[in-house]
PDB file of C-alpha atoms and ligand atoms in Angstrom:
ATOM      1  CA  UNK A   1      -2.187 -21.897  -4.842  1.00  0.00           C
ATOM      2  CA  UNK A   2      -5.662 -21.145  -3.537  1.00  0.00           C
ATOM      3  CA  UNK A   3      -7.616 -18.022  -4.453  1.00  0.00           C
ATOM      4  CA  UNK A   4      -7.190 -15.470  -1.720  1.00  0.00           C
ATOM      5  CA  UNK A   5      -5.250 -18.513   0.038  1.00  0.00           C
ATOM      6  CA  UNK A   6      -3.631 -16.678   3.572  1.00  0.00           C
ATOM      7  CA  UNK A   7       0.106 -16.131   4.413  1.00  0.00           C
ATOM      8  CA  UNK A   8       1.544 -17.429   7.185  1.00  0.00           C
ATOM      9  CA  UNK A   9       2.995 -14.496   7.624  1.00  0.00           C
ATOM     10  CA  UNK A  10       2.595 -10.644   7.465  1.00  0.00           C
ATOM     11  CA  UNK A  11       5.407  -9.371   5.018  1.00  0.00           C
ATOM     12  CA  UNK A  12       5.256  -5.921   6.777  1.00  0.00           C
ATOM     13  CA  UNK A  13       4.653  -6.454  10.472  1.00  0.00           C
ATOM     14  CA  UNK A  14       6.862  -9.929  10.339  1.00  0.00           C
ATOM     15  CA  UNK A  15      10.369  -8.665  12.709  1.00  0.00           C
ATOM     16  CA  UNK A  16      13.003  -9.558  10.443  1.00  0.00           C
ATOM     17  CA  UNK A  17      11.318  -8.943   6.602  1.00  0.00           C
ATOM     18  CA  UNK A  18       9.850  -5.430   8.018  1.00  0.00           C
ATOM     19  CA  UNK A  19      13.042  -4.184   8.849  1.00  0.00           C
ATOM     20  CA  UNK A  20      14.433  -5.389   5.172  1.00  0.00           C
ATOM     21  CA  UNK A  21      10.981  -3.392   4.188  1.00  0.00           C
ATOM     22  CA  UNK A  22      12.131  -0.164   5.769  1.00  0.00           C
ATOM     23  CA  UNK A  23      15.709  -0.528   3.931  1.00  0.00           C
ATOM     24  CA  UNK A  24      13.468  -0.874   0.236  1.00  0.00           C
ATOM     25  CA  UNK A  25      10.856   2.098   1.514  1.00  0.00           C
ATOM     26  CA  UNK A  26      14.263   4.257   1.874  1.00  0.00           C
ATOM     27  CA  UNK A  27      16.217   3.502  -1.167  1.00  0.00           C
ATOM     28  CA  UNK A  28      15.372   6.344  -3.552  1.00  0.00           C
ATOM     29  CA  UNK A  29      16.993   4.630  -6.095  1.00  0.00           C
ATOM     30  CA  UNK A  30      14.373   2.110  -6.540  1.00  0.00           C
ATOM     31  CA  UNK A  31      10.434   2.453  -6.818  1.00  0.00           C
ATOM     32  CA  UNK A  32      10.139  -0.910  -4.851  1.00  0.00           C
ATOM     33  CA  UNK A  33       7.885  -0.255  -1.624  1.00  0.00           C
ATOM     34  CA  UNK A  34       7.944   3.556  -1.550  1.00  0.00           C
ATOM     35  CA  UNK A  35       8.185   5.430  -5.213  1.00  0.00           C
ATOM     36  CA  UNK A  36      10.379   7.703  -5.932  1.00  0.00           C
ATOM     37  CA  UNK A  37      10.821  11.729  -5.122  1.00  0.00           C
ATOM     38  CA  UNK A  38       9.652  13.177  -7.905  1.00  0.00           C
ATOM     39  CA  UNK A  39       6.548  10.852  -7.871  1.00  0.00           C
ATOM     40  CA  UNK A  40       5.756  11.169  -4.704  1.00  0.00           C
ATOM     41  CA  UNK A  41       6.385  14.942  -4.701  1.00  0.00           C
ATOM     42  CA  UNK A  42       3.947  15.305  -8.325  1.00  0.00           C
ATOM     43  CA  UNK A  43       1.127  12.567  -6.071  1.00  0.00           C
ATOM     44  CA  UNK A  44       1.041  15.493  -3.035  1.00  0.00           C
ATOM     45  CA  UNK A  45       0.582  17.943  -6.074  1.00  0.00           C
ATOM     46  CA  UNK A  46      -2.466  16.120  -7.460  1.00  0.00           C
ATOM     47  CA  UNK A  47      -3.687  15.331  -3.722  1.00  0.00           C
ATOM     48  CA  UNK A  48      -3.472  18.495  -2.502  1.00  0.00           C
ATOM     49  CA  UNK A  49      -4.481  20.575  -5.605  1.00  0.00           C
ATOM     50  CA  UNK A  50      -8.588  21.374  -4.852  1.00  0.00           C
ATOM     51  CA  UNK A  51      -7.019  22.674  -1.627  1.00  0.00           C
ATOM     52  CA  UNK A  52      -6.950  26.083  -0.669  1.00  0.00           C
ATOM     53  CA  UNK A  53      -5.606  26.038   2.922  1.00  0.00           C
ATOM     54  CA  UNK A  54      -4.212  23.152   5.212  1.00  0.00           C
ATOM     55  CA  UNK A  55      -6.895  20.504   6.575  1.00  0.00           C
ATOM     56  CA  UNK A  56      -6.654  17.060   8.584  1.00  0.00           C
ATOM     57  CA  UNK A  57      -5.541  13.871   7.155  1.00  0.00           C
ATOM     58  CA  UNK A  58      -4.616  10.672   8.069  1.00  0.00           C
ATOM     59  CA  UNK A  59      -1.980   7.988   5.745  1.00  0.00           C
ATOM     60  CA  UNK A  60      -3.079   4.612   6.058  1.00  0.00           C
ATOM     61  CA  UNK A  61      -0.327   2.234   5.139  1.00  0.00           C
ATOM     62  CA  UNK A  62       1.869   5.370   5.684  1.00  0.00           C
ATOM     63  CA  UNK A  63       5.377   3.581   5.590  1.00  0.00           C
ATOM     64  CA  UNK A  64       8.579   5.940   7.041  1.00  0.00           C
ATOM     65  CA  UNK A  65       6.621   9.002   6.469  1.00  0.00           C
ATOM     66  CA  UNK A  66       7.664  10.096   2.946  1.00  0.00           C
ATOM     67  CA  UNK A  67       4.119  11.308   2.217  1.00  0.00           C
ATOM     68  CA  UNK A  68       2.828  12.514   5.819  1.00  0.00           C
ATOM     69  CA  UNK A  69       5.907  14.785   6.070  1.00  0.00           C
ATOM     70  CA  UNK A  70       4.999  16.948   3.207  1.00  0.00           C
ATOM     71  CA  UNK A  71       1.730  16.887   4.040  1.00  0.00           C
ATOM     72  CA  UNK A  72       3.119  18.611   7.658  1.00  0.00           C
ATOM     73  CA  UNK A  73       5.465  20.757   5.641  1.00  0.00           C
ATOM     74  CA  UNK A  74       2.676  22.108   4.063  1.00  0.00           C
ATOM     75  CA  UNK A  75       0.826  22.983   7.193  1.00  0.00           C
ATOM     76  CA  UNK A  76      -1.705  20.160   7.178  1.00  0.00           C
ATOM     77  CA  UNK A  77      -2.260  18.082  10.929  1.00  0.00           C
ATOM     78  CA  UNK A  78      -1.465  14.538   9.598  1.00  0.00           C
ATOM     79  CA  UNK A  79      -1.681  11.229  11.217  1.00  0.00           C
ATOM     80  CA  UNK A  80       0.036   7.971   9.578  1.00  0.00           C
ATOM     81  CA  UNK A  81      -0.806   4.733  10.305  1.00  0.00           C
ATOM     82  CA  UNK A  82       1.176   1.748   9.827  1.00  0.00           C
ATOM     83  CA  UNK A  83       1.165  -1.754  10.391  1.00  0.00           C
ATOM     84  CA  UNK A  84       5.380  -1.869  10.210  1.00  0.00           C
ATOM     85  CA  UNK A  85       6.513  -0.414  13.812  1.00  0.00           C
ATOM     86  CA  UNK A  86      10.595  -0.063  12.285  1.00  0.00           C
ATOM     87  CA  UNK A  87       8.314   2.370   9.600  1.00  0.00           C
ATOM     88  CA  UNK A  88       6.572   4.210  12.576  1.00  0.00           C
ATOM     89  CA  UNK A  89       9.465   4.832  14.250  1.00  0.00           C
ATOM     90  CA  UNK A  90      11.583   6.074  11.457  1.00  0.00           C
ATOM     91  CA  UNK A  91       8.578   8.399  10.501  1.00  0.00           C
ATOM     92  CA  UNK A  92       8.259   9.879  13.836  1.00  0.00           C
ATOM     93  CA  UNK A  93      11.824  10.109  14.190  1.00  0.00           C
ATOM     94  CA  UNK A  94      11.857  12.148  11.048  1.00  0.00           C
ATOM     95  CA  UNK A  95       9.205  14.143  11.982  1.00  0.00           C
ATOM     96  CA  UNK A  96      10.875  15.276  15.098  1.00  0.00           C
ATOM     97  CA  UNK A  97      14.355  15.988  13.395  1.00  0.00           C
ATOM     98  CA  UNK A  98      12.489  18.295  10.832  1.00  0.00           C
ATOM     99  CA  UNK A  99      10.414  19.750  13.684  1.00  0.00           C
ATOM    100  CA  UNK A 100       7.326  18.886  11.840  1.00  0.00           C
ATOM    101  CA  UNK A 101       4.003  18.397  14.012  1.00  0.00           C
ATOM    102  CA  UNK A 102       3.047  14.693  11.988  1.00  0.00           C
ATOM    103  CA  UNK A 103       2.965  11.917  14.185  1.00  0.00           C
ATOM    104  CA  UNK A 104       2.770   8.462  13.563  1.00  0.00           C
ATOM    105  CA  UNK A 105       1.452   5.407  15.004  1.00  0.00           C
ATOM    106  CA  UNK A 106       1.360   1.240  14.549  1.00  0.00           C
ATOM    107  CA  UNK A 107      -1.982   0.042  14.131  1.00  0.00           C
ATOM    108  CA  UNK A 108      -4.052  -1.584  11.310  1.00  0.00           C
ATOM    109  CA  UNK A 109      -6.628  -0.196   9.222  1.00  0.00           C
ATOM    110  CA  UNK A 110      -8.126  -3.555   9.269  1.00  0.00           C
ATOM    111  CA  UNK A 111      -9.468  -2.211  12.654  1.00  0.00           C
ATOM    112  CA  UNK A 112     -11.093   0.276  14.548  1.00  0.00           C
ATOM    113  CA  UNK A 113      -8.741   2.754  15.102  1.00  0.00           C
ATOM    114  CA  UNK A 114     -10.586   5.363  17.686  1.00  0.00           C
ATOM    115  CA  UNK A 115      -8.054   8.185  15.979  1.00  0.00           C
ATOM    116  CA  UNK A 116     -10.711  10.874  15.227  1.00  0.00           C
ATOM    117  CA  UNK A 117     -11.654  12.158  12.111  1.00  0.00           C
ATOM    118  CA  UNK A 118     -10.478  13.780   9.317  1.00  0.00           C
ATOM    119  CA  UNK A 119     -10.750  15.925   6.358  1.00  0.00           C
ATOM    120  CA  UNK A 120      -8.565  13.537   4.453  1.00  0.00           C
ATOM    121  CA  UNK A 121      -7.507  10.002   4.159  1.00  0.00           C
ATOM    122  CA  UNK A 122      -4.504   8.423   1.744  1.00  0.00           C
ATOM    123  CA  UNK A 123      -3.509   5.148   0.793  1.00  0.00           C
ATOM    124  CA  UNK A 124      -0.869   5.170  -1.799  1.00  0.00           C
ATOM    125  CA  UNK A 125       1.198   2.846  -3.466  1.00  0.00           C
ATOM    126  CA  UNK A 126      -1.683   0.161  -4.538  1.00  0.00           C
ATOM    127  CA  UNK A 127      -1.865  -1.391  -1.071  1.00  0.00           C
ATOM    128  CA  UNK A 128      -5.661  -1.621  -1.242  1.00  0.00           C
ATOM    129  CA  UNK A 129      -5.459  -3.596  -4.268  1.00  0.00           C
ATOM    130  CA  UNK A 130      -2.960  -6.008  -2.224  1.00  0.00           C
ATOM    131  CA  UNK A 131      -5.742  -6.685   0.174  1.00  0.00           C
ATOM    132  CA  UNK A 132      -8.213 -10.157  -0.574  1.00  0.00           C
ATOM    133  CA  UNK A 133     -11.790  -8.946  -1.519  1.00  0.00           C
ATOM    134  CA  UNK A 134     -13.201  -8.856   2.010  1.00  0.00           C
ATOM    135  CA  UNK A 135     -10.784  -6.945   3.292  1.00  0.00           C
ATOM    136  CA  UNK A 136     -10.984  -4.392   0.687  1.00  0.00           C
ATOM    137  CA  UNK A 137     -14.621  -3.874   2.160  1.00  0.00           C
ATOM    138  CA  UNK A 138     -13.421  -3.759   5.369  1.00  0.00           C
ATOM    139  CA  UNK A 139     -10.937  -1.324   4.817  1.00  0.00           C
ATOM    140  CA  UNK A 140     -13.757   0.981   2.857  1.00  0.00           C
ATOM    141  CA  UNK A 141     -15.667   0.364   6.063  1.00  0.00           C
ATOM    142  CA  UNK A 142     -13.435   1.709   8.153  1.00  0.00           C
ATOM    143  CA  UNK A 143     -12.083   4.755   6.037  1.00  0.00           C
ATOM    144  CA  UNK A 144     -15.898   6.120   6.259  1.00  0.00           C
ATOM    145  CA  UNK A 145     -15.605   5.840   9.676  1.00  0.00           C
ATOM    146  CA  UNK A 146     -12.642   8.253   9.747  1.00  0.00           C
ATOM    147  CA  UNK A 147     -13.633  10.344   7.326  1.00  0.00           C
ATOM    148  CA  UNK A 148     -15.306  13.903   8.845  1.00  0.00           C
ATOM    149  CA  UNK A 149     -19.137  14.733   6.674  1.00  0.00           C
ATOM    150  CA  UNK A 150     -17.373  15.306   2.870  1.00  0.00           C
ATOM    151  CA  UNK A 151     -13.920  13.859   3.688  1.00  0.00           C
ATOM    152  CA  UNK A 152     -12.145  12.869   0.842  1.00  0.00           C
ATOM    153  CA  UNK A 153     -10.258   9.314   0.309  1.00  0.00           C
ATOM    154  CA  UNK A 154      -7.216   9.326  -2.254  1.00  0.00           C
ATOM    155  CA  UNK A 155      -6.072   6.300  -3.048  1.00  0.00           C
ATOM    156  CA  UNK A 156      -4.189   4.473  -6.259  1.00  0.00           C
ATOM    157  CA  UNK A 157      -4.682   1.071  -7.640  1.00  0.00           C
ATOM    158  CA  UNK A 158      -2.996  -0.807 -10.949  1.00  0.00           C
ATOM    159  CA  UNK A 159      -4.864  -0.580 -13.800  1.00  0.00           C
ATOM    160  CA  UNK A 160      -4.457  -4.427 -15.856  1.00  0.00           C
ATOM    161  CA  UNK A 161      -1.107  -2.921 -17.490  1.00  0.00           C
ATOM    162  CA  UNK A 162       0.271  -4.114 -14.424  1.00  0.00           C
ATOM    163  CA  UNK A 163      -0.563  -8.255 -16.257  1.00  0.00           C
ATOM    164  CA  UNK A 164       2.047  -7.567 -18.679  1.00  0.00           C
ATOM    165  CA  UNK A 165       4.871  -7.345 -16.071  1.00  0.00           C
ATOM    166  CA  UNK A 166       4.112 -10.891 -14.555  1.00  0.00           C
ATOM    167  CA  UNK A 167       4.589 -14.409 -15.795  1.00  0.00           C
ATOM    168  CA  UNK A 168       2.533 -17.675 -14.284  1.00  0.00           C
ATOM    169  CA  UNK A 169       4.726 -20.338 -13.010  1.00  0.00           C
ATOM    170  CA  UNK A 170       6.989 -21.882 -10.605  1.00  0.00           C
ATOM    171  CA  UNK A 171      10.487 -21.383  -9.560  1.00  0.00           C
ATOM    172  CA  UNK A 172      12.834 -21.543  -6.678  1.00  0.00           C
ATOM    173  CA  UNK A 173      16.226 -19.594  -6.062  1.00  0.00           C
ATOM    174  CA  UNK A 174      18.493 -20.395  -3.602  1.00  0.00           C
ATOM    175  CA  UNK A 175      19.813 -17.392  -1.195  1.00  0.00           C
ATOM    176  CA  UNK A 176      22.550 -16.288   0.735  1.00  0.00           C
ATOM    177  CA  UNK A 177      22.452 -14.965   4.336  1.00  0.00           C
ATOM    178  CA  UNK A 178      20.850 -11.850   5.033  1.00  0.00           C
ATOM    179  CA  UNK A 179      18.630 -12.267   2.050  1.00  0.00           C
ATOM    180  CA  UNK A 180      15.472 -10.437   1.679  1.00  0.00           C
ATOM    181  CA  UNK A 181      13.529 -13.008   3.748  1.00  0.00           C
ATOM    182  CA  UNK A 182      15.382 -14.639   6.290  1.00  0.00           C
ATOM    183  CA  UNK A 183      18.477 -14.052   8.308  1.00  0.00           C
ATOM    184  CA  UNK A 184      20.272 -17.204   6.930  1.00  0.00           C
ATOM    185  CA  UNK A 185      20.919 -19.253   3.931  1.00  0.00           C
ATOM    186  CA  UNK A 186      17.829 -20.410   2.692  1.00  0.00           C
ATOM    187  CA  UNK A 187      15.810 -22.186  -0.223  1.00  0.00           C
ATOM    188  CA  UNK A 188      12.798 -19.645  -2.208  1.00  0.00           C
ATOM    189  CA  UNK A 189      10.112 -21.967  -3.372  1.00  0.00           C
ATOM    190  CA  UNK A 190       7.714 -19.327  -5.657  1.00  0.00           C
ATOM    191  CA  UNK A 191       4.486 -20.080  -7.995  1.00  0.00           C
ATOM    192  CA  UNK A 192       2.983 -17.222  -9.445  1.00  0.00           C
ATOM    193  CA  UNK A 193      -0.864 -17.658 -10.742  1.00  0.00           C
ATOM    194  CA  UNK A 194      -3.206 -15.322 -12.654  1.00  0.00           C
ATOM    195  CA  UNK A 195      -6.821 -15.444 -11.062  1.00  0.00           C
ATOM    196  CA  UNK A 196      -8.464 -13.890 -14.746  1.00  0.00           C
ATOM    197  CA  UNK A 197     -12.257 -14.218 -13.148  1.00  0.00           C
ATOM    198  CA  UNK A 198     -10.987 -12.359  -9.946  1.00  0.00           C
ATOM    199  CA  UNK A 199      -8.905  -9.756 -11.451  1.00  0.00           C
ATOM    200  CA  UNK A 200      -5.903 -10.610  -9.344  1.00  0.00           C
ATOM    201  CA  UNK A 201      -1.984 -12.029  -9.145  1.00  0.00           C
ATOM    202  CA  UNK A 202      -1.132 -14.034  -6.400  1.00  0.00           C
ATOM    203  CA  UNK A 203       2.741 -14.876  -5.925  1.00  0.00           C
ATOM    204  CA  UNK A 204       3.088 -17.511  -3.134  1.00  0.00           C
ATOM    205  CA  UNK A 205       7.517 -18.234  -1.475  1.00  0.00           C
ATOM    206  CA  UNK A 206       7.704 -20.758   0.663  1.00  0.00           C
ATOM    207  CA  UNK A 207      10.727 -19.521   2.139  1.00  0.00           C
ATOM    208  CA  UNK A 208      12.588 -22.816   4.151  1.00  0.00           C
ATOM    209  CA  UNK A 209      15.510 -21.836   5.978  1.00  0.00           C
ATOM    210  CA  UNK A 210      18.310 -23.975   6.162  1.00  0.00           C
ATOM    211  CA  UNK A 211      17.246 -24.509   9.830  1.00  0.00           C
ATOM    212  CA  UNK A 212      14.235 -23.289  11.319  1.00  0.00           C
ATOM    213  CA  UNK A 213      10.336 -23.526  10.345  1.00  0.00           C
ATOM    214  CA  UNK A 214       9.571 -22.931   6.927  1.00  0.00           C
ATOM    215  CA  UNK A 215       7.251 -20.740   6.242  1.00  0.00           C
ATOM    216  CA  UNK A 216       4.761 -18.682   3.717  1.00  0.00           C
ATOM    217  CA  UNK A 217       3.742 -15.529   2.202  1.00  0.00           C
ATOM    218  CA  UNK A 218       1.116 -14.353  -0.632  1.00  0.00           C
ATOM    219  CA  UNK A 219       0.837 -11.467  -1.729  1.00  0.00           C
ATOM    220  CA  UNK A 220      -2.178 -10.218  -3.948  1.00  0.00           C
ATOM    221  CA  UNK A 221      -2.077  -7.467  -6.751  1.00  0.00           C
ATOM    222  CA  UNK A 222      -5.366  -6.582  -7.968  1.00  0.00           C
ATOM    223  CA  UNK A 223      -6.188  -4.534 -11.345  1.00  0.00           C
ATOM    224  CA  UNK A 224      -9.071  -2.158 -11.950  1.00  0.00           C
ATOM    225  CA  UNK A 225     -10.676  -0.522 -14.374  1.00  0.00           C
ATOM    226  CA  UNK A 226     -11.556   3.256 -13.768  1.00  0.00           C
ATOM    227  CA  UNK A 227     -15.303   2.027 -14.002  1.00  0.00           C
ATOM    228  CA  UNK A 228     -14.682  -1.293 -11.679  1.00  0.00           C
ATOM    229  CA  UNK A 229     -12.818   1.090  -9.100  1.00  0.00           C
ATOM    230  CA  UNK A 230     -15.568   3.564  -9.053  1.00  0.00           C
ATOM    231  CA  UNK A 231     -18.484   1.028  -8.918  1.00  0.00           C
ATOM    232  CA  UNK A 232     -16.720  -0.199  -5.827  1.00  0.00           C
ATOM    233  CA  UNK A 233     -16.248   2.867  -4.186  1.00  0.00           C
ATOM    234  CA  UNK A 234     -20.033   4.079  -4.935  1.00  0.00           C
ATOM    235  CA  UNK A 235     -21.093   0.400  -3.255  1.00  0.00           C
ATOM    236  CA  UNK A 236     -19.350   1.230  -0.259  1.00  0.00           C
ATOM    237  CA  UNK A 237     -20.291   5.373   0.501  1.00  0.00           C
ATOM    238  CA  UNK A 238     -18.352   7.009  -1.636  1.00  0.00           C
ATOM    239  CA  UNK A 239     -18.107   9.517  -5.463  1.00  0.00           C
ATOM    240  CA  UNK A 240     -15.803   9.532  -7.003  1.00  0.00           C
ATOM    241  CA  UNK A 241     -14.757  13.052  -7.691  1.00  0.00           C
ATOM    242  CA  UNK A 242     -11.662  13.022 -10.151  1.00  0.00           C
ATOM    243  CA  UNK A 243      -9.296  10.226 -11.293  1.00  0.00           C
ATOM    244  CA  UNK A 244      -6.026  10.625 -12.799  1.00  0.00           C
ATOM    245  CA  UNK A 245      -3.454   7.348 -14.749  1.00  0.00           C
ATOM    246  CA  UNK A 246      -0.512  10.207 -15.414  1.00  0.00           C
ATOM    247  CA  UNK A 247       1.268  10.473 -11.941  1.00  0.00           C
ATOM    248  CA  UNK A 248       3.144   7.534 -12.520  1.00  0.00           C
ATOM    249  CA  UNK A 249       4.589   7.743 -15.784  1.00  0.00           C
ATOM    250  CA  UNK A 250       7.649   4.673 -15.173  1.00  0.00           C
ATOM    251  CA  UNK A 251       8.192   2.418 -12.483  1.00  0.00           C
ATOM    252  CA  UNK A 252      11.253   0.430 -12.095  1.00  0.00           C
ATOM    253  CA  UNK A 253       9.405  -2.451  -9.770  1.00  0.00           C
ATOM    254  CA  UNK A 254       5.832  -2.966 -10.938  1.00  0.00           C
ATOM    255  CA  UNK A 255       3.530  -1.282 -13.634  1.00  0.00           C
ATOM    256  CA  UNK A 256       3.073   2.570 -14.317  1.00  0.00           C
ATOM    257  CA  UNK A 257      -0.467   1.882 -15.096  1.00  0.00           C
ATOM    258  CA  UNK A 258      -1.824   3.553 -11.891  1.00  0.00           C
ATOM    259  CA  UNK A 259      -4.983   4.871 -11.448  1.00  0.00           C
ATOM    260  CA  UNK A 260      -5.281   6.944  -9.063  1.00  0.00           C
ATOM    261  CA  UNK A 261      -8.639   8.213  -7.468  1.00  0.00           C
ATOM    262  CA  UNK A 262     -10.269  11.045  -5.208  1.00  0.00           C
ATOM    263  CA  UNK A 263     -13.424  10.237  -3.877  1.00  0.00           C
ATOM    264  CA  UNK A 264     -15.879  12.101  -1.232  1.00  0.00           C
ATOM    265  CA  UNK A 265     -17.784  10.026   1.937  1.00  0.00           C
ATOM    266  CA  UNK A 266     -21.478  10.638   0.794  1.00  0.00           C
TER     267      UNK A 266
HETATM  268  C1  SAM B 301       3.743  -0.601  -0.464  1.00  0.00           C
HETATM  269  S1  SAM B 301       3.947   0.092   1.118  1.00  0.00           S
HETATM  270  C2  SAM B 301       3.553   1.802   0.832  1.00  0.00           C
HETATM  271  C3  SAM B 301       3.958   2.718   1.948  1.00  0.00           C
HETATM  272  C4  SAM B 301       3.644   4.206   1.707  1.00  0.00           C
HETATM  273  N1  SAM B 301       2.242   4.423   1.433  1.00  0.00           N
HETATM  274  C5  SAM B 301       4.497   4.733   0.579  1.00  0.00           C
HETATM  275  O1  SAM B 301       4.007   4.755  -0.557  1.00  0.00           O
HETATM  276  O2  SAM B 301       5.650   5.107   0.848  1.00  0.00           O
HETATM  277  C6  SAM B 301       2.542  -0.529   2.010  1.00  0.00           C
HETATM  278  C7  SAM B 301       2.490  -0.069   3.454  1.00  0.00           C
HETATM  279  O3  SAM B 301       1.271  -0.495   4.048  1.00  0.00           O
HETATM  280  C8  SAM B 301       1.555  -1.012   5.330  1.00  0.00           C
HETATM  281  N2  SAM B 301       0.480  -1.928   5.685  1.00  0.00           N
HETATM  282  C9  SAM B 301       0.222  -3.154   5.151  1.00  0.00           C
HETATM  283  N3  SAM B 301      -0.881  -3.672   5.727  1.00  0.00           N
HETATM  284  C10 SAM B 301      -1.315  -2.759   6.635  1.00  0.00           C
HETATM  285  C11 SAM B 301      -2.419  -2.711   7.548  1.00  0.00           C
HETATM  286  N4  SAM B 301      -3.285  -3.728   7.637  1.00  0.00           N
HETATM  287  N5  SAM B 301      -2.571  -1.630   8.327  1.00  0.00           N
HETATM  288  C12 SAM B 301      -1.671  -0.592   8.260  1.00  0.00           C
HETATM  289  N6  SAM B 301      -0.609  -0.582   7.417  1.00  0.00           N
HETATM  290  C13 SAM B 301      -0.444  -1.648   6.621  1.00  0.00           C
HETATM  291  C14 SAM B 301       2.918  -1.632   5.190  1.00  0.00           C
HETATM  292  O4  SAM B 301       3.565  -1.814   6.414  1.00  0.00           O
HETATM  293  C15 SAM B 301       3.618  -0.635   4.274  1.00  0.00           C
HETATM  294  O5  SAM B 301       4.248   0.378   4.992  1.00  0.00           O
END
């Protein structure tokens, strides 16, 4: 595997994986794709504690909703973004069966969105530390853009705890129908490599069904340090106002060594 080397496909917008996405966002039994309640409820808690009355704010990478609900709950006008249309729809389904005013829409923020602006903008669950370098930048780019004079961006990366729960190597699994991947039987060919210089994991399946194209997805998990994270942010508009590593005290699926960080457009 290549440095920064590009799926052939998009885990979350893919038809068939995004749907199996939506079932692992949902199960609150597991911290894999969304966390679980009482992390998510003591992450609004943190996000929402220098606040003395409801504002604007927008989720990018906002999955079914679980965080843009409470922020409507709580009074706050809140748009979520998502690249996953099954996500978008459960959100907004949600949000109409609680009678909550968030809405939600598909889109990328990889592009210009033309949403507004806003007091606030979130990105939890690591997902900017999934993106390759450039993108990172991009996304940066694009948060200032929808960020009102003094917004604030919240988001949470791994800090390198998150090396001790992976191992470099190769393996393959053979799997059933209606596995996580593909509809039917198929063969998981996986290599996981350790980029040390670049700070970054990259886990490579080459999924080949037992009829049908194979095909490939990476996905990238970078680690910070509190100084690397906040040297980045400063490059790209931003200070860094307050960071906190105790919201996520265990996680069943990756690391609790999150850092996560509030930082104000400058
Ligand atoms: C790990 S999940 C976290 C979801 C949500 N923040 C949560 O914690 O429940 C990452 C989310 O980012 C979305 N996503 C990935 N790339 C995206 C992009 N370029 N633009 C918008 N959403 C994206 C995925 O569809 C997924 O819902």
């Amino acid at each position: 595997m290549k440095l920064y080397e590009k799926s052939d496909t998009n885990i979350w917008s893919d038809s068939y994986i995004g749907k199996k996405m939506l079932g692992a966002h949902l199960d609150v039994e597991s911290d894999a794709a969304s966390r679980k309640a009482d992390v998510i409820n003591a992450t609004i808690n943190w996000i929402l504690h220098p606040y003395d009355f409801p504002k604007t704010a927008i989720d990018l990478g906002c999955g079914p909703g679980l965080y843009t609900t409470k922020f409507s709950s709580r009074g706050w006008q809140v748009l979520g973004v998502d690249i996953n249309k099954y996500s978008v729809e459960h959100a907004n389904q949600e949000s109409i069966a609680r009678k909550l005013s968030a809405q939600h829409i598909e889109g990328s923020y990889l592009s210009p969105l033309n949403v507004g602006t806003f007091d606030l903008a979130t990105c939890i669950y690591c997902d900017f530390g999934a993106l390759v370098a450039d993108d990172q930048q991009l996304f940066l780019r694009n948060v200032r853009m929808l960020l009102n004079k003094d917004g604030v961006l919240v988001l949470d990366v791994f800090g390198k705890g998150v090396s001790d729960t992976k191992t470099e190597g190769r393996y393959w699994n053979s799997e059933a129908a209606g596995n996580f991947w593909c509809n039917q039987p198929c063969y998981v060919l996986s290599e996981c490599v350790h980029f040390h210089e670049s700070h970054v994991w990259g886990e490579k399946h080459i999924i080949i069904p037992k009829s049908g194209k194979p095909f490939s997805t990476v996905i990238w998990t970078h680690y910070f340090t509190t100084d690397k994270i906040t040297a980045l942010l400063e490059k790209f508009g931003f200070e860094v106002l307050e960071i906190n590593t105790d919201i996520v005290k265990k996680s069943d699926f990756i690391s609790s060594d999150v850092i996560f960080v509030r930082a104000r457009k400058i």
